[in-house]
């Protein structure tokens, strides 16, 4: 026996090799395991035998919509009762602009809603108003935002008591329609590079506003082409000096500049106003271009919260540098980003509601000699729409949380909160609007040929929403701000500094996340483990932490040869991925909290299911990252994929209840393809049948 072991035959060697290969193959391709011990053929069971959660739509809707539901209902009811104010499918640019003005004017004057008050005192209520208004017509939502959040917000946030006393009531009542003139033809994202100048004249106690070249023309200014009578004009404040330069640049400031005569509505002397013309979308908003030639305004028209000029031409400020004043100014305007992210989720709710209701109603093909089945019973349709629905819910709770932090910042003016809101709003606005833009095309495609009919809204929604990715900060630029802030927090972590609340996990768990993956947990594949919020959030944060550490190492390496700017540019795609990963971690964290805080058991169970689908779908979409570092073993990756499919079907079973919980009125989701069969009859009548 001993000799046989020491000198094995060829047959023995073949058996040993065969056993080893078999063992290795089991590691690589394990024996399939059921999702539940009692359900060995889960993947083969017919749809009818799958369990369905009982969801009380009203309770879920109350939890979703919160305390501003009545305000939104008031807006929906107003437009529902006035069909003449609902935007028709076919409308010219000029007609749309006038309709948009009548919509806003009617809403403000007839309902008594005063949005400007809420911009400062109760931002969450203001954004609930803009969501409802935007659901009626995105152009109307943007026009209202220009009037109250941008023009009104600049006066309220950058001005002082004298400006608020003089302008606020008339802005709120629409007696003073206005614009927000920041963007120039040659400078959009780089606000510090704008070239419009406001030079102080100590003799007349006035500022002279000038556009020095064509590149400095104010461009894409909402409300400018037709309706605006005033503008908050952002310009470099220049003070006369007695040195060789003759002037001193004090940085970008905002000035109130009258644009049109109140009686004749003609442009005032020195002001040229041009129409930017027909756009891809948002043609209810009258975007225009402004050129200033020696336009004189009183010194009091300087919005002087962060910097002022005395009668004798001396500059005063509590902030010592141009950069600090600029940061403070932009910090007060961050509400626009907060609102865009929130409004983008509203658009995603509308599109997903239309597409899912259509997919539930539309029947196509089926088993031989049996009735056709709903297209939402096809796995491919579920893969298109169910993760999107889960993501819509995730975005909802993330943006609600952002509104909460933003409101707290407005109340307290806490410096740490200001920095947190700045970075978080940049990331959420960029991530949410990019996702929504892609999803609108997916929804259109999911509805086939009917989705291409203008009456079914996808084209309008897609075209109107598309610019959300650009204004209030280009998404690529905003994600770089998030990455820069993460790197700053990373540095603070190793220097023992204080981290903001949202970034705490970098301190608490960085060492854990950056250690080698546990070979045991990387192979756990049980349903309970995969649906554990701790596993899901740890996976998201692990990816972010690895990306952050590797980005810091790469930047340090390339800085030695390329310099700071060159190194950043070399690592740019890495940094954008890092920023997106971090925002996904924040979104999941807030979704998990929302599930745990839901008071109703049936709603909580539904939200838990949706949250699990969101988390596992995101992990599966980036499974290569987790596999590359052995964070997830092959058998676990397969289990994640299989469970994601299963959860997607379970969500499909309650999809109607989930979209009904958005509680959108019929005239908002008025697409015939989203309604009952009688609406199809009306749809065919419209084209002459």
PDB file of N, CA and C in Angstrom, residues 512-565:
ATOM      1  N   UNK A 512     -11.755  49.312   7.167  1.00  0.00           N
ATOM      2  CA  UNK A 512     -12.482  48.071   6.888  1.00  0.00           C
ATOM      3  C   UNK A 512     -12.694  47.902   5.391  1.00  0.00           C
ATOM      4  N   UNK A 513     -13.118  48.977   4.733  1.00  0.00           N
ATOM      5  CA  UNK A 513     -13.423  48.898   3.311  1.00  0.00           C
ATOM      6  C   UNK A 513     -12.180  48.645   2.469  1.00  0.00           C
ATOM      7  N   UNK A 514     -11.032  49.133   2.931  1.00  0.00           N
ATOM      8  CA  UNK A 514      -9.821  49.009   2.130  1.00  0.00           C
ATOM      9  C   UNK A 514      -9.004  47.766   2.465  1.00  0.00           C
ATOM     10  N   UNK A 515      -9.457  46.989   3.444  1.00  0.00           N
ATOM     11  CA  UNK A 515      -8.769  45.734   3.740  1.00  0.00           C
ATOM     12  C   UNK A 515      -9.165  44.684   2.701  1.00  0.00           C
ATOM     13  N   UNK A 516      -8.459  43.561   2.713  1.00  0.00           N
ATOM     14  CA  UNK A 516      -8.768  42.506   1.757  1.00  0.00           C
ATOM     15  C   UNK A 516     -10.157  41.930   2.028  1.00  0.00           C
ATOM     16  N   UNK A 517     -10.932  41.642   0.993  1.00  0.00           N
ATOM     17  CA  UNK A 517     -12.274  41.086   1.198  1.00  0.00           C
ATOM     18  C   UNK A 517     -12.220  39.786   1.988  1.00  0.00           C
ATOM     19  N   UNK A 518     -13.214  39.594   2.824  1.00  0.00           N
ATOM     20  CA  UNK A 518     -13.317  38.378   3.621  1.00  0.00           C
ATOM     21  C   UNK A 518     -13.680  37.213   2.700  1.00  0.00           C
ATOM     22  N   UNK A 519     -12.824  36.181   2.626  1.00  0.00           N
ATOM     23  CA  UNK A 519     -13.096  35.077   1.690  1.00  0.00           C
ATOM     24  C   UNK A 519     -14.352  34.289   2.041  1.00  0.00           C
ATOM     25  N   UNK A 520     -14.813  34.403   3.294  1.00  0.00           N
ATOM     26  CA  UNK A 520     -16.043  33.699   3.693  1.00  0.00           C
ATOM     27  C   UNK A 520     -17.269  34.482   3.245  1.00  0.00           C
ATOM     28  N   UNK A 521     -17.326  35.773   3.658  1.00  0.00           N
ATOM     29  CA  UNK A 521     -18.509  36.573   3.308  1.00  0.00           C
ATOM     30  C   UNK A 521     -18.608  36.811   1.809  1.00  0.00           C
ATOM     31  N   UNK A 522     -17.490  36.782   1.112  1.00  0.00           N
ATOM     32  CA  UNK A 522     -17.549  36.989  -0.336  1.00  0.00           C
ATOM     33  C   UNK A 522     -18.267  35.841  -1.036  1.00  0.00           C
ATOM     34  N   UNK A 523     -18.471  34.719  -0.328  1.00  0.00           N
ATOM     35  CA  UNK A 523     -19.148  33.558  -0.912  1.00  0.00           C
ATOM     36  C   UNK A 523     -20.554  33.345  -0.355  1.00  0.00           C
ATOM     37  N   UNK A 524     -20.928  34.120   0.664  1.00  0.00           N
ATOM     38  CA  UNK A 524     -22.285  33.988   1.187  1.00  0.00           C
ATOM     39  C   UNK A 524     -23.282  34.366   0.101  1.00  0.00           C
ATOM     40  N   UNK A 525     -24.277  33.509  -0.085  1.00  0.00           N
ATOM     41  CA  UNK A 525     -25.228  33.743  -1.162  1.00  0.00           C
ATOM     42  C   UNK A 525     -26.670  33.556  -0.737  1.00  0.00           C
ATOM     43  N   UNK A 526     -26.916  33.443   0.551  1.00  0.00           N
ATOM     44  CA  UNK A 526     -28.282  33.292   1.035  1.00  0.00           C
ATOM     45  C   UNK A 526     -29.104  34.549   0.802  1.00  0.00           C
ATOM     46  N   UNK A 527     -30.400  34.355   0.618  1.00  0.00           N
ATOM     47  CA  UNK A 527     -31.291  35.481   0.354  1.00  0.00           C
ATOM     48  C   UNK A 527     -31.282  36.476   1.508  1.00  0.00           C
ATOM     49  N   UNK A 528     -31.289  35.939   2.728  1.00  0.00           N
ATOM     50  CA  UNK A 528     -31.303  36.824   3.902  1.00  0.00           C
ATOM     51  C   UNK A 528     -30.072  37.730   3.914  1.00  0.00           C
ATOM     52  N   UNK A 529     -28.936  37.163   3.567  1.00  0.00           N
ATOM     53  CA  UNK A 529     -27.697  37.951   3.526  1.00  0.00           C
ATOM     54  C   UNK A 529     -27.746  38.982   2.406  1.00  0.00           C
ATOM     55  N   UNK A 530     -28.169  38.588   1.205  1.00  0.00           N
ATOM     56  CA  UNK A 530     -28.176  39.500   0.071  1.00  0.00           C
ATOM     57  C   UNK A 530     -29.184  40.637   0.251  1.00  0.00           C
ATOM     58  N   UNK A 531     -30.244  40.359   1.019  1.00  0.00           N
ATOM     59  CA  UNK A 531     -31.250  41.396   1.266  1.00  0.00           C
ATOM     60  C   UNK A 531     -30.989  42.162   2.558  1.00  0.00           C
ATOM     61  N   UNK A 532     -29.866  41.886   3.166  1.00  0.00           N
ATOM     62  CA  UNK A 532     -29.481  42.605   4.384  1.00  0.00           C
ATOM     63  C   UNK A 532     -28.984  44.009   4.000  1.00  0.00           C
ATOM     64  N   UNK A 533     -29.604  45.071   4.520  1.00  0.00           N
ATOM     65  CA  UNK A 533     -29.161  46.426   4.174  1.00  0.00           C
ATOM     66  C   UNK A 533     -27.684  46.670   4.471  1.00  0.00           C
ATOM     67  N   UNK A 534     -27.164  46.003   5.501  1.00  0.00           N
ATOM     68  CA  UNK A 534     -25.752  46.203   5.831  1.00  0.00           C
ATOM     69  C   UNK A 534     -24.849  45.684   4.719  1.00  0.00           C
ATOM     70  N   UNK A 535     -25.162  44.497   4.178  1.00  0.00           N
ATOM     71  CA  UNK A 535     -24.367  43.983   3.057  1.00  0.00           C
ATOM     72  C   UNK A 535     -24.439  44.936   1.875  1.00  0.00           C
ATOM     73  N   UNK A 536     -25.644  45.403   1.553  1.00  0.00           N
ATOM     74  CA  UNK A 536     -25.838  46.262   0.385  1.00  0.00           C
ATOM     75  C   UNK A 536     -25.070  47.579   0.537  1.00  0.00           C
ATOM     76  N   UNK A 537     -25.223  48.224   1.688  1.00  0.00           N
ATOM     77  CA  UNK A 537     -24.567  49.517   1.890  1.00  0.00           C
ATOM     78  C   UNK A 537     -23.057  49.355   1.994  1.00  0.00           C
ATOM     79  N   UNK A 538     -22.618  48.279   2.629  1.00  0.00           N
ATOM     80  CA  UNK A 538     -21.172  48.012   2.696  1.00  0.00           C
ATOM     81  C   UNK A 538     -20.581  47.833   1.297  1.00  0.00           C
ATOM     82  N   UNK A 539     -21.319  47.156   0.425  1.00  0.00           N
ATOM     83  CA  UNK A 539     -20.824  46.936  -0.942  1.00  0.00           C
ATOM     84  C   UNK A 539     -20.688  48.267  -1.683  1.00  0.00           C
ATOM     85  N   UNK A 540     -21.692  49.132  -1.559  1.00  0.00           N
ATOM     86  CA  UNK A 540     -21.633  50.442  -2.203  1.00  0.00           C
ATOM     87  C   UNK A 540     -20.448  51.245  -1.663  1.00  0.00           C
ATOM     88  N   UNK A 541     -20.287  51.247  -0.350  1.00  0.00           N
ATOM     89  CA  UNK A 541     -19.241  52.064   0.275  1.00  0.00           C
ATOM     90  C   UNK A 541     -17.848  51.484   0.015  1.00  0.00           C
ATOM     91  N   UNK A 542     -17.759  50.184  -0.072  1.00  0.00           N
ATOM     92  CA  UNK A 542     -16.477  49.554  -0.393  1.00  0.00           C
ATOM     93  C   UNK A 542     -15.984  50.030  -1.752  1.00  0.00           C
ATOM     94  N   UNK A 543     -16.884  50.017  -2.726  1.00  0.00           N
ATOM     95  CA  UNK A 543     -16.520  50.466  -4.071  1.00  0.00           C
ATOM     96  C   UNK A 543     -16.067  51.927  -4.042  1.00  0.00           C
ATOM     97  N   UNK A 544     -16.816  52.791  -3.339  1.00  0.00           N
ATOM     98  CA  UNK A 544     -16.455  54.209  -3.267  1.00  0.00           C
ATOM     99  C   UNK A 544     -15.101  54.398  -2.605  1.00  0.00           C
ATOM    100  N   UNK A 545     -14.868  53.685  -1.518  1.00  0.00           N
ATOM    101  CA  UNK A 545     -13.608  53.835  -0.786  1.00  0.00           C
ATOM    102  C   UNK A 545     -12.415  53.394  -1.615  1.00  0.00           C
ATOM    103  N   UNK A 546     -12.557  52.304  -2.349  1.00  0.00           N
ATOM    104  CA  UNK A 546     -11.462  51.862  -3.221  1.00  0.00           C
ATOM    105  C   UNK A 546     -11.204  52.864  -4.335  1.00  0.00           C
ATOM    106  N   UNK A 547     -12.278  53.382  -4.918  1.00  0.00           N
ATOM    107  CA  UNK A 547     -12.119  54.388  -5.969  1.00  0.00           C
ATOM    108  C   UNK A 547     -11.452  55.650  -5.428  1.00  0.00           C
ATOM    109  N   UNK A 548     -11.817  56.031  -4.217  1.00  0.00           N
ATOM    110  CA  UNK A 548     -11.251  57.237  -3.616  1.00  0.00           C
ATOM    111  C   UNK A 548      -9.765  57.063  -3.329  1.00  0.00           C
ATOM    112  N   UNK A 549      -9.414  55.932  -2.740  1.00  0.00           N
ATOM    113  CA  UNK A 549      -8.006  55.698  -2.427  1.00  0.00           C
ATOM    114  C   UNK A 549      -7.158  55.629  -3.704  1.00  0.00           C
ATOM    115  N   UNK A 550      -7.663  54.906  -4.706  1.00  0.00           N
ATOM    116  CA  UNK A 550      -6.876  54.755  -5.936  1.00  0.00           C
ATOM    117  C   UNK A 550      -6.784  56.083  -6.689  1.00  0.00           C
ATOM    118  N   UNK A 551      -7.851  56.923  -6.609  1.00  0.00           N
ATOM    119  CA  UNK A 551      -7.803  58.234  -7.251  1.00  0.00           C
ATOM    120  C   UNK A 551      -6.749  59.117  -6.590  1.00  0.00           C
ATOM    121  N   UNK A 552      -6.698  59.071  -5.255  1.00  0.00           N
ATOM    122  CA  UNK A 552      -5.709  59.871  -4.529  1.00  0.00           C
ATOM    123  C   UNK A 552      -4.288  59.443  -4.897  1.00  0.00           C
ATOM    124  N   UNK A 553      -4.070  58.141  -5.004  1.00  0.00           N
ATOM    125  CA  UNK A 553      -2.740  57.625  -5.358  1.00  0.00           C
ATOM    126  C   UNK A 553      -2.366  58.053  -6.777  1.00  0.00           C
ATOM    127  N   UNK A 554      -3.293  57.932  -7.709  1.00  0.00           N
ATOM    128  CA  UNK A 554      -3.010  58.299  -9.108  1.00  0.00           C
ATOM    129  C   UNK A 554      -2.731  59.793  -9.250  1.00  0.00           C
ATOM    130  N   UNK A 555      -3.520  60.608  -8.570  1.00  0.00           N
ATOM    131  CA  UNK A 555      -3.319  62.053  -8.652  1.00  0.00           C
ATOM    132  C   UNK A 555      -1.950  62.445  -8.107  1.00  0.00           C
ATOM    133  N   UNK A 556      -1.568  61.828  -6.994  1.00  0.00           N
ATOM    134  CA  UNK A 556      -0.263  62.120  -6.393  1.00  0.00           C
ATOM    135  C   UNK A 556       0.862  61.740  -7.362  1.00  0.00           C
ATOM    136  N   UNK A 557       0.695  60.591  -8.008  1.00  0.00           N
ATOM    137  CA  UNK A 557       1.710  60.109  -8.938  1.00  0.00           C
ATOM    138  C   UNK A 557       1.841  61.034 -10.155  1.00  0.00           C
ATOM    139  N   UNK A 558       0.708  61.375 -10.775  1.00  0.00           N
ATOM    140  CA  UNK A 558       0.755  62.163 -12.008  1.00  0.00           C
ATOM    141  C   UNK A 558       1.081  63.628 -11.756  1.00  0.00           C
ATOM    142  N   UNK A 559       0.807  64.110 -10.550  1.00  0.00           N
ATOM    143  CA  UNK A 559       1.109  65.513 -10.247  1.00  0.00           C
ATOM    144  C   UNK A 559       2.604  65.808 -10.358  1.00  0.00           C
ATOM    145  N   UNK A 560       3.410  64.796 -10.099  1.00  0.00           N
ATOM    146  CA  UNK A 560       4.865  64.997 -10.129  1.00  0.00           C
ATOM    147  C   UNK A 560       5.363  65.333 -11.529  1.00  0.00           C
ATOM    148  N   UNK A 561       4.685  64.801 -12.547  1.00  0.00           N
ATOM    149  CA  UNK A 561       5.154  65.028 -13.922  1.00  0.00           C
ATOM    150  C   UNK A 561       4.249  65.955 -14.723  1.00  0.00           C
ATOM    151  N   UNK A 562       2.949  65.973 -14.386  1.00  0.00           N
ATOM    152  CA  UNK A 562       2.000  66.743 -15.188  1.00  0.00           C
ATOM    153  C   UNK A 562       1.512  68.012 -14.505  1.00  0.00           C
ATOM    154  N   UNK A 563       1.805  68.151 -13.214  1.00  0.00           N
ATOM    155  CA  UNK A 563       1.248  69.280 -12.480  1.00  0.00           C
ATOM    156  C   UNK A 563      -0.179  68.982 -12.051  1.00  0.00           C
ATOM    157  N   UNK A 564      -0.746  69.862 -11.213  1.00  0.00           N
ATOM    158  CA  UNK A 564      -2.074  69.616 -10.665  1.00  0.00           C
ATOM    159  C   UNK A 564      -3.159  69.517 -11.718  1.00  0.00           C
ATOM    160  N   UNK A 565      -3.211  70.483 -12.646  1.00  0.00           N
ATOM    161  CA  UNK A 565      -4.256  70.485 -13.672  1.00  0.00           C
ATOM    162  C   UNK A 565      -4.119  69.275 -14.598  1.00  0.00           C
TER     163      UNK A 565
END
